[in-house]
PDB file of C-alpha atoms in Angstrom:
ATOM      1  CA  UNK A1470      69.600 143.886-130.327  1.00 95.00           C
ATOM      2  CA  UNK A1471      68.051 147.042-130.854  1.00 96.00           C
ATOM      3  CA  UNK A1472      70.241 150.146-131.552  1.00 98.00           C
ATOM      4  CA  UNK A1473      69.829 153.738-132.131  1.00 98.00           C
ATOM      5  CA  UNK A1474      72.747 156.018-133.136  1.00 98.00           C
ATOM      6  CA  UNK A1475      72.664 159.491-133.481  1.00 98.00           C
ATOM      7  CA  UNK A1476      75.355 161.694-135.447  1.00 98.00           C
ATOM      8  CA  UNK A1477      75.537 164.905-136.786  1.00 98.00           C
ATOM      9  CA  UNK A1478      76.103 166.966-133.847  1.00 97.00           C
ATOM     10  CA  UNK A1479      78.482 170.017-133.364  1.00 98.00           C
ATOM     11  CA  UNK A1480      79.317 173.543-132.939  1.00 98.00           C
ATOM     12  CA  UNK A1481      77.349 175.758-135.205  1.00 98.00           C
ATOM     13  CA  UNK A1482      76.707 179.436-135.050  1.00 98.00           C
ATOM     14  CA  UNK A1483      73.635 181.397-134.205  1.00 98.00           C
ATOM     15  CA  UNK A1484      71.468 181.390-137.327  1.00 98.00           C
ATOM     16  CA  UNK A1485      73.489 178.191-138.771  1.00 98.00           C
ATOM     17  CA  UNK A1486      72.045 174.998-139.880  1.00 98.00           C
ATOM     18  CA  UNK A1487      72.546 171.034-138.714  1.00 98.00           C
ATOM     19  CA  UNK A1488      71.188 167.885-139.861  1.00 98.00           C
ATOM     20  CA  UNK A1489      70.862 165.158-137.263  1.00 98.00           C
ATOM     21  CA  UNK A1490      70.831 161.377-138.278  1.00 98.00           C
ATOM     22  CA  UNK A1491      69.598 158.390-135.933  1.00 98.00           C
ATOM     23  CA  UNK A1492      70.313 155.287-137.611  1.00 98.00           C
ATOM     24  CA  UNK A1493      68.375 152.223-136.250  1.00 98.00           C
ATOM     25  CA  UNK A1494      69.107 148.611-136.543  1.00 98.00           C
ATOM     26  CA  UNK A1495      67.767 145.694-134.708  1.00 97.00           C
ATOM     27  CA  UNK A1496      63.927 146.219-135.173  1.00 96.00           C
ATOM     28  CA  UNK A1497      61.483 146.839-138.181  1.00 97.00           C
ATOM     29  CA  UNK A1498      62.431 150.927-138.325  1.00 97.00           C
ATOM     30  CA  UNK A1499      59.301 151.169-140.607  1.00 97.00           C
ATOM     31  CA  UNK A1500      56.768 149.326-137.929  1.00 96.00           C
ATOM     32  CA  UNK A1501      57.619 152.653-135.343  1.00 96.00           C
ATOM     33  CA  UNK A1502      57.039 155.844-134.887  1.00 97.00           C
ATOM     34  CA  UNK A1503      59.952 158.050-133.591  1.00 98.00           C
ATOM     35  CA  UNK A1504      60.736 160.924-131.842  1.00 98.00           C
ATOM     36  CA  UNK A1505      63.471 163.430-130.984  1.00 98.00           C
ATOM     37  CA  UNK A1506      63.825 164.861-127.727  1.00 98.00           C
ATOM     38  CA  UNK A1507      66.609 167.071-126.514  1.00 98.00           C
ATOM     39  CA  UNK A1508      68.385 168.313-123.100  1.00 98.00           C
ATOM     40  CA  UNK A1509      70.177 171.319-122.485  1.00 98.00           C
ATOM     41  CA  UNK A1510      72.939 171.336-120.119  1.00 97.00           C
ATOM     42  CA  UNK A1511      72.117 170.892-116.375  1.00 96.00           C
ATOM     43  CA  UNK A1512      68.301 170.776-117.617  1.00 97.00           C
ATOM     44  CA  UNK A1513      65.403 168.464-117.870  1.00 98.00           C
ATOM     45  CA  UNK A1514      64.048 166.592-120.842  1.00 98.00           C
ATOM     46  CA  UNK A1515      62.178 168.614-123.353  1.00 98.00           C
ATOM     47  CA  UNK A1516      60.361 166.487-126.318  1.00 98.00           C
ATOM     48  CA  UNK A1517      61.219 168.134-129.724  1.00 98.00           C
ATOM     49  CA  UNK A1518      59.232 166.324-132.931  1.00 98.00           C
ATOM     50  CA  UNK A1519      57.352 163.212-133.314  1.00 97.00           C
ATOM     51  CA  UNK A1520      56.825 161.512-137.051  1.00 98.00           C
ATOM     52  CA  UNK A1521      54.790 158.650-137.230  1.00 97.00           C
ATOM     53  CA  UNK A1522      55.799 155.467-139.842  1.00 97.00           C
ATOM     54  CA  UNK A1523      55.111 156.786-142.973  1.00 97.00           C
ATOM     55  CA  UNK A1524      55.806 160.147-142.137  1.00 96.00           C
ATOM     56  CA  UNK A1525      52.478 161.606-143.038  1.00 97.00           C
ATOM     57  CA  UNK A1526      51.941 162.684-139.101  1.00 97.00           C
ATOM     58  CA  UNK A1527      54.420 164.751-137.712  1.00 98.00           C
ATOM     59  CA  UNK A1528      54.499 167.112-134.713  1.00 98.00           C
ATOM     60  CA  UNK A1529      56.844 169.479-133.168  1.00 98.00           C
ATOM     61  CA  UNK A1530      57.181 171.486-129.877  1.00 98.00           C
ATOM     62  CA  UNK A1531      56.187 175.024-130.359  1.00 97.00           C
ATOM     63  CA  UNK A1532      59.884 176.046-129.493  1.00 98.00           C
ATOM     64  CA  UNK A1533      61.011 174.666-132.698  1.00 98.00           C
ATOM     65  CA  UNK A1534      58.033 174.832-135.049  1.00 98.00           C
ATOM     66  CA  UNK A1535      59.175 176.625-138.256  1.00 98.00           C
ATOM     67  CA  UNK A1536      62.572 175.977-137.812  1.00 98.00           C
ATOM     68  CA  UNK A1537      63.017 172.259-137.508  1.00 98.00           C
ATOM     69  CA  UNK A1538      61.873 169.506-139.892  1.00 98.00           C
ATOM     70  CA  UNK A1539      61.824 165.851-138.823  1.00 98.00           C
ATOM     71  CA  UNK A1540      61.945 163.275-141.595  1.00 98.00           C
ATOM     72  CA  UNK A1541      62.604 159.679-141.938  1.00 98.00           C
ATOM     73  CA  UNK A1542      63.889 157.174-144.623  1.00 98.00           C
ATOM     74  CA  UNK A1543      62.766 153.688-144.084  1.00 98.00           C
ATOM     75  CA  UNK A1544      64.340 152.286-146.929  1.00 98.00           C
ATOM     76  CA  UNK A1545      67.873 153.462-144.875  1.00 98.00           C
ATOM     77  CA  UNK A1546      66.267 152.589-141.705  1.00 98.00           C
ATOM     78  CA  UNK A1547      66.849 156.584-140.679  1.00 98.00           C
ATOM     79  CA  UNK A1548      65.413 159.409-139.005  1.00 98.00           C
ATOM     80  CA  UNK A1549      66.408 163.010-139.383  1.00 98.00           C
ATOM     81  CA  UNK A1550      66.210 166.305-137.992  1.00 98.00           C
ATOM     82  CA  UNK A1551      66.880 169.562-139.953  1.00 98.00           C
ATOM     83  CA  UNK A1552      67.570 172.238-137.927  1.00 98.00           C
ATOM     84  CA  UNK A1553      67.493 175.474-138.951  1.00 98.00           C
ATOM     85  CA  UNK A1554      68.158 179.310-137.952  1.00 98.00           C
ATOM     86  CA  UNK A1555      69.780 177.680-134.780  1.00 98.00           C
ATOM     87  CA  UNK A1556      69.471 179.720-131.564  1.00 98.00           C
ATOM     88  CA  UNK A1557      71.813 179.514-128.377  1.00 98.00           C
ATOM     89  CA  UNK A1558      68.694 178.018-126.588  1.00 98.00           C
ATOM     90  CA  UNK A1559      68.884 174.953-128.795  1.00 98.00           C
ATOM     91  CA  UNK A1560      72.136 173.990-127.296  1.00 98.00           C
ATOM     92  CA  UNK A1561      71.696 170.726-126.204  1.00 98.00           C
ATOM     93  CA  UNK A1562      72.033 166.901-126.151  1.00 98.00           C
ATOM     94  CA  UNK A1563      69.536 165.519-128.863  1.00 98.00           C
ATOM     95  CA  UNK A1564      68.292 161.966-128.700  1.00 98.00           C
ATOM     96  CA  UNK A1565      66.141 159.801-130.802  1.00 98.00           C
ATOM     97  CA  UNK A1566      63.647 157.708-129.180  1.00 98.00           C
ATOM     98  CA  UNK A1567      61.284 154.660-130.337  1.00 97.00           C
ATOM     99  CA  UNK A1568      58.027 155.286-129.758  1.00 92.00           C
ATOM    100  CA  UNK A1569      55.614 152.396-128.718  1.00 88.00           C
ATOM    101  CA  UNK A1570      52.744 154.257-128.259  1.00 83.00           C
ATOM    102  CA  UNK A1571      50.907 153.730-124.769  1.00 84.00           C
ATOM    103  CA  UNK A1572      53.767 151.776-123.682  1.00 88.00           C
ATOM    104  CA  UNK A1573      56.687 154.243-123.360  1.00 92.00           C
ATOM    105  CA  UNK A1574      59.853 154.635-124.996  1.00 95.00           C
ATOM    106  CA  UNK A1575      62.104 151.552-124.448  1.00 93.00           C
ATOM    107  CA  UNK A1576      65.273 152.572-126.766  1.00 97.00           C
ATOM    108  CA  UNK A1577      67.133 155.558-126.941  1.00 98.00           C
ATOM    109  CA  UNK A1578      70.057 156.701-128.848  1.00 98.00           C
ATOM    110  CA  UNK A1579      73.348 157.734-126.692  1.00 97.00           C
ATOM    111  CA  UNK A1580      72.494 161.276-127.952  1.00 98.00           C
ATOM    112  CA  UNK A1581      74.463 163.949-130.014  1.00 98.00           C
ATOM    113  CA  UNK A1582      75.334 167.394-128.698  1.00 98.00           C
ATOM    114  CA  UNK A1583      74.313 170.538-130.626  1.00 98.00           C
ATOM    115  CA  UNK A1584      76.237 173.563-129.262  1.00 98.00           C
ATOM    116  CA  UNK A1585      74.820 176.732-130.654  1.00 98.00           C
ATOM    117  CA  UNK A1586      77.953 179.631-130.223  1.00 97.00           C
ATOM    118  CA  UNK A1587      79.778 182.377-131.737  1.00 96.00           C
TER     119      UNK A1587
ATOM    120  CA  UNK B1219      49.445 171.946-122.973  1.00 96.00           C
ATOM    121  CA  UNK B1220      49.591 169.763-120.454  1.00 97.00           C
ATOM    122  CA  UNK B1221      51.991 170.973-117.799  1.00 98.00           C
ATOM    123  CA  UNK B1222      53.559 167.897-115.728  1.00 98.00           C
ATOM    124  CA  UNK B1223      54.552 169.101-111.995  1.00 98.00           C
ATOM    125  CA  UNK B1224      56.792 166.606-110.116  1.00 98.00           C
ATOM    126  CA  UNK B1225      57.233 166.642-106.380  1.00 98.00           C
ATOM    127  CA  UNK B1226      59.979 166.923-104.803  1.00 98.00           C
ATOM    128  CA  UNK B1227      62.552 167.943-106.997  1.00 98.00           C
ATOM    129  CA  UNK B1228      65.592 166.549-104.871  1.00 97.00           C
ATOM    130  CA  UNK B1229      65.426 164.389-102.170  1.00 97.00           C
ATOM    131  CA  UNK B1230      68.261 162.924-100.018  1.00 97.00           C
ATOM    132  CA  UNK B1231      67.483 159.336 -98.865  1.00 96.00           C
ATOM    133  CA  UNK B1232      69.274 156.008 -97.748  1.00 96.00           C
ATOM    134  CA  UNK B1233      70.167 153.136 -99.060  1.00 96.00           C
ATOM    135  CA  UNK B1234      67.019 150.747 -97.753  1.00 96.00           C
ATOM    136  CA  UNK B1235      64.640 153.488 -97.666  1.00 97.00           C
ATOM    137  CA  UNK B1236      61.344 153.745 -99.406  1.00 98.00           C
ATOM    138  CA  UNK B1237      60.897 156.481-101.702  1.00 98.00           C
ATOM    139  CA  UNK B1238      57.925 158.210-103.270  1.00 98.00           C
ATOM    140  CA  UNK B1239      57.934 160.675-106.280  1.00 98.00           C
ATOM    141  CA  UNK B1240      54.729 162.244-107.169  1.00 98.00           C
ATOM    142  CA  UNK B1241      53.712 163.682-110.450  1.00 98.00           C
ATOM    143  CA  UNK B1242      50.377 165.786-111.407  1.00 98.00           C
ATOM    144  CA  UNK B1243      49.381 166.605-114.759  1.00 98.00           C
ATOM    145  CA  UNK B1244      47.221 170.176-115.422  1.00 98.00           C
ATOM    146  CA  UNK B1245      44.164 167.889-116.926  1.00 98.00           C
ATOM    147  CA  UNK B1246      43.329 164.255-116.942  1.00 98.00           C
ATOM    148  CA  UNK B1247      45.760 161.821-119.128  1.00 97.00           C
ATOM    149  CA  UNK B1248      44.008 158.714-117.732  1.00 97.00           C
ATOM    150  CA  UNK B1249      46.674 156.132-117.762  1.00 97.00           C
ATOM    151  CA  UNK B1250      49.055 157.849-120.445  1.00 97.00           C
ATOM    152  CA  UNK B1251      52.164 158.180-117.948  1.00 97.00           C
ATOM    153  CA  UNK B1252      55.573 157.092-117.820  1.00 98.00           C
ATOM    154  CA  UNK B1253      58.367 156.844-115.667  1.00 98.00           C
ATOM    155  CA  UNK B1254      62.180 157.516-116.598  1.00 98.00           C
ATOM    156  CA  UNK B1255      65.342 157.169-114.838  1.00 98.00           C
ATOM    157  CA  UNK B1256      68.423 159.188-116.191  1.00 98.00           C
ATOM    158  CA  UNK B1257      72.012 158.882-114.852  1.00 98.00           C
ATOM    159  CA  UNK B1258      74.439 161.261-115.463  1.00 96.00           C
ATOM    160  CA  UNK B1259      75.818 161.665-119.000  1.00 95.00           C
ATOM    161  CA  UNK B1260      73.171 158.641-120.342  1.00 97.00           C
ATOM    162  CA  UNK B1261      70.027 158.163-121.803  1.00 98.00           C
ATOM    163  CA  UNK B1262      67.008 158.046-120.372  1.00 98.00           C
ATOM    164  CA  UNK B1263      65.924 154.504-119.476  1.00 98.00           C
ATOM    165  CA  UNK B1264      62.077 153.465-119.392  1.00 98.00           C
ATOM    166  CA  UNK B1265      60.870 151.829-115.749  1.00 98.00           C
ATOM    167  CA  UNK B1266      57.217 152.407-115.873  1.00 98.00           C
ATOM    168  CA  UNK B1267      54.704 152.675-118.903  1.00 97.00           C
ATOM    169  CA  UNK B1268      50.898 153.324-118.900  1.00 97.00           C
ATOM    170  CA  UNK B1269      51.152 154.294-114.899  1.00 98.00           C
ATOM    171  CA  UNK B1270      51.597 151.252-113.679  1.00 98.00           C
ATOM    172  CA  UNK B1271      53.281 148.524-115.802  1.00 98.00           C
ATOM    173  CA  UNK B1272      56.785 147.862-114.814  1.00 98.00           C
ATOM    174  CA  UNK B1273      58.690 147.319-118.334  1.00 97.00           C
ATOM    175  CA  UNK B1274      60.663 144.127-118.514  1.00 96.00           C
ATOM    176  CA  UNK B1275      63.650 143.937-116.677  1.00 97.00           C
ATOM    177  CA  UNK B1276      63.269 146.445-114.434  1.00 98.00           C
ATOM    178  CA  UNK B1277      63.425 145.097-110.541  1.00 98.00           C
ATOM    179  CA  UNK B1278      60.413 144.831-108.689  1.00 98.00           C
ATOM    180  CA  UNK B1279      61.533 147.522-106.109  1.00 98.00           C
ATOM    181  CA  UNK B1280      59.838 149.652-108.744  1.00 98.00           C
ATOM    182  CA  UNK B1281      56.333 150.543-108.853  1.00 98.00           C
ATOM    183  CA  UNK B1282      54.103 152.971-110.482  1.00 98.00           C
ATOM    184  CA  UNK B1283      50.397 153.936-109.635  1.00 98.00           C
ATOM    185  CA  UNK B1284      47.703 156.648-110.363  1.00 98.00           C
ATOM    186  CA  UNK B1285      44.773 157.756-112.983  1.00 98.00           C
ATOM    187  CA  UNK B1286      43.730 161.122-114.510  1.00 98.00           C
ATOM    188  CA  UNK B1287      45.894 163.720-112.635  1.00 98.00           C
ATOM    189  CA  UNK B1288      47.608 161.994-109.888  1.00 98.00           C
ATOM    190  CA  UNK B1289      50.665 159.582-110.131  1.00 98.00           C
ATOM    191  CA  UNK B1290      53.253 158.214-108.087  1.00 98.00           C
ATOM    192  CA  UNK B1291      56.572 156.267-108.634  1.00 98.00           C
ATOM    193  CA  UNK B1292      57.496 154.349-105.713  1.00 98.00           C
ATOM    194  CA  UNK B1293      60.904 152.726-104.721  1.00 98.00           C
ATOM    195  CA  UNK B1294      60.394 150.212-102.222  1.00 98.00           C
ATOM    196  CA  UNK B1295      63.706 149.457-100.686  1.00 97.00           C
ATOM    197  CA  UNK B1296      66.428 152.089-102.060  1.00 97.00           C
ATOM    198  CA  UNK B1297      69.508 150.566-103.788  1.00 96.00           C
ATOM    199  CA  UNK B1298      72.774 152.509-104.445  1.00 94.00           C
ATOM    200  CA  UNK B1299      72.643 151.953-108.023  1.00 95.00           C
ATOM    201  CA  UNK B1300      68.888 154.082-107.698  1.00 97.00           C
ATOM    202  CA  UNK B1301      70.578 157.220-107.220  1.00 93.00           C
ATOM    203  CA  UNK B1302      69.649 158.784-110.304  1.00 97.00           C
ATOM    204  CA  UNK B1303      67.105 161.481-111.615  1.00 98.00           C
ATOM    205  CA  UNK B1304      63.322 160.256-112.409  1.00 98.00           C
ATOM    206  CA  UNK B1305      61.285 162.147-115.042  1.00 98.00           C
ATOM    207  CA  UNK B1306      57.621 161.303-115.732  1.00 98.00           C
ATOM    208  CA  UNK B1307      56.485 162.036-119.052  1.00 97.00           C
ATOM    209  CA  UNK B1308      52.647 162.122-120.525  1.00 97.00           C
ATOM    210  CA  UNK B1309      51.840 160.641-123.654  1.00 95.00           C
ATOM    211  CA  UNK B1310      47.985 161.556-123.745  1.00 96.00           C
ATOM    212  CA  UNK B1311      48.687 164.534-126.332  1.00 95.00           C
ATOM    213  CA  UNK B1312      50.752 166.454-128.267  1.00 94.00           C
ATOM    214  CA  UNK B1313      53.059 168.368-126.975  1.00 96.00           C
ATOM    215  CA  UNK B1314      54.153 165.598-125.127  1.00 96.00           C
ATOM    216  CA  UNK B1315      55.366 167.009-121.724  1.00 97.00           C
ATOM    217  CA  UNK B1316      58.109 165.920-119.321  1.00 98.00           C
ATOM    218  CA  UNK B1317      58.212 166.798-115.611  1.00 98.00           C
ATOM    219  CA  UNK B1318      60.839 168.904-114.051  1.00 98.00           C
ATOM    220  CA  UNK B1319      62.631 165.819-112.808  1.00 98.00           C
ATOM    221  CA  UNK B1320      63.474 164.664-109.166  1.00 98.00           C
ATOM    222  CA  UNK B1321      67.069 164.087-108.178  1.00 98.00           C
ATOM    223  CA  UNK B1322      67.498 161.191-105.732  1.00 98.00           C
ATOM    224  CA  UNK B1323      70.872 161.670-103.546  1.00 96.00           C
ATOM    225  CA  UNK B1324      72.749 159.810-101.445  1.00 87.00           C
ATOM    226  CA  UNK B1325      71.895 161.061 -97.418  1.00 88.00           C
TER     227      UNK B1325
END
């Protein structure tokens, strides 16, 4: 069974940092591109970042470019999101999702809540 | 950036109703359009990919259509478990973008 489990969320002050992790199991992690998506409270879905299988191709939403860094460790079956210079508008549930290119994102984690507040 | 415009933003319908949600892209995305269902407090669930392909395990009352800039998701006979929020998403180019969502509520 495919599982994606996010962790690392919590309460952080504006300007602070947080590192999210997404542990993958049940599939060959190294064969799939991955994404981070977030959802602010009561709002819609916002794509945050994409990384290909090797980590050589990476994209970010403009809203996080220069502050967030996506990475992966295929040996550990894990995806990461390093979030720096956090702002109140970064408050959201963060999901990792397995990318199947033109076949949509079938598998998502349960999400981890990041709250940026003083 | 490709903007995705969903309509309506919300609708009220009864069990058994036929419901159609539309999604318009600001430029052609050919068939790179996916539909997701999200229930409160849960992760999104993939319903339709590549505009019209039904994800395995999803009931056949869900269908998708469209090409280019105009797409639709249809629920042929609304069931109690279908009351949720639905999102379209383009996977044609980055930044990957979602529609604003359509909340389907019970009439």
